[in-house]
């Protein structure tokens, strides 16, 4: 069995997105933020080195404002691309310097403390499965985040199957996120009804492939699910994410609390 070093106390979670980088201090037992979240703009171009600087700025600010944090504890960091063994393997909405970049070592080196990196949608999925709309649901649960791209987390019996990348499923000859992300709705000037038709195609495809017990919708527009969920016709229950926009931060902190994948900061 894997040797899981479970740390206690609060943890910093950082959520890297295409337009903003957010961070907060999280109580992993409760799955909630202690205090408010800090958000800074994602640098453009979003190169690995510039993003690393912003991550460290947010972590330092959070750490300076807290006297209850263990300052050597692991920091959880999400990344909007495939993350395998601490290495980012894709960067659909980030600079190409992230492709095949050892981001765990990069972030840990700058911070001088261990980090645990995880795909952004996987983090949101972990948070929803443990503390949100997917809690106590057995079988297959899909968490789909609609934002700059489409992120996905595949959960089975509460366990995450990492890096599912279902936003890149080909639907009607197009990469799904090109047509059905929140950004695609704005870019193409779609009404909610028109956008719902694209979501119907996408979610029907997911339903056919996975026969999930539940679909949870997160990301920026999970606050506006009243505009599109009622138009969808699926046999699978589909609900908004309960942790809303904070799911990524909470999931990052949950990943940090279980340091199985964490790599210690270089001495
Ligand atoms: C990336 C995923 C990411 C999603 C949401 C997609 O383009 O391939 O890894 O989770 O965007 O940020």
Coordinates of C-alpha atoms and ligand atoms in Angstrom, one line a residue, residues 16-18 79-83 90-93 119-122 145 147-152 163 165 167-168 175 177, ligand 1:
X16 CA -4.1 28.6 -11.8
X17 CA -6.5 29.7 -14.5
X18 CA -6.1 31.2 -18.0
X79 CA -2.7 23.6 -13.4
X80 CA -5.1 23.8 -16.4
X81 CA -3.5 20.9 -18.3
X82 CA -2.4 17.3 -17.9
X83 CA -0.3 16.8 -14.8
X90 CA -0.2 19.9 -22.1
X91 CA -1.0 23.6 -22.1
X92 CA -4.1 24.2 -24.2
X93 CA -4.7 27.6 -22.7
X119 CA -5.0 19.3 -12.9
X120 CA -7.5 22.1 -12.2
X121 CA -10.6 20.1 -13.0
X122 CA -9.3 17.1 -11.1
X145 CA -16.0 22.7 -15.6
X147 CA -14.6 28.1 -18.4
X148 CA -11.8 29.1 -20.8
X149 CA -11.7 25.5 -21.8
X150 CA -13.7 22.5 -20.6
X151 CA -12.2 20.6 -17.7
X152 CA -13.3 17.2 -16.4
X163 CA -6.3 13.4 -16.3
X165 CA -9.4 15.3 -20.5
X167 CA -13.1 18.5 -22.8
X168 CA -11.1 17.4 -25.8
X175 CA -12.9 19.4 -30.1
X177 CA -14.2 22.8 -25.7
Ligands
LIG1 C1 -7.2 21.3 -20.5 C2 -7.6 20.6 -19.2 C3 -8.1 21.6 -18.2 C4 -9.3 22.4 -18.8 C5 -9.8 23.5 -17.9 C6 -8.4 22.1 -21.0 O1 -8.1 22.8 -22.2 O2 -6.8 20.4 -21.5 O3 -6.5 20.0 -18.7 O4 -8.5 20.9 -17.1 O5 -8.9 23.0 -20.1 O6 -8.9 24.4 -17.6

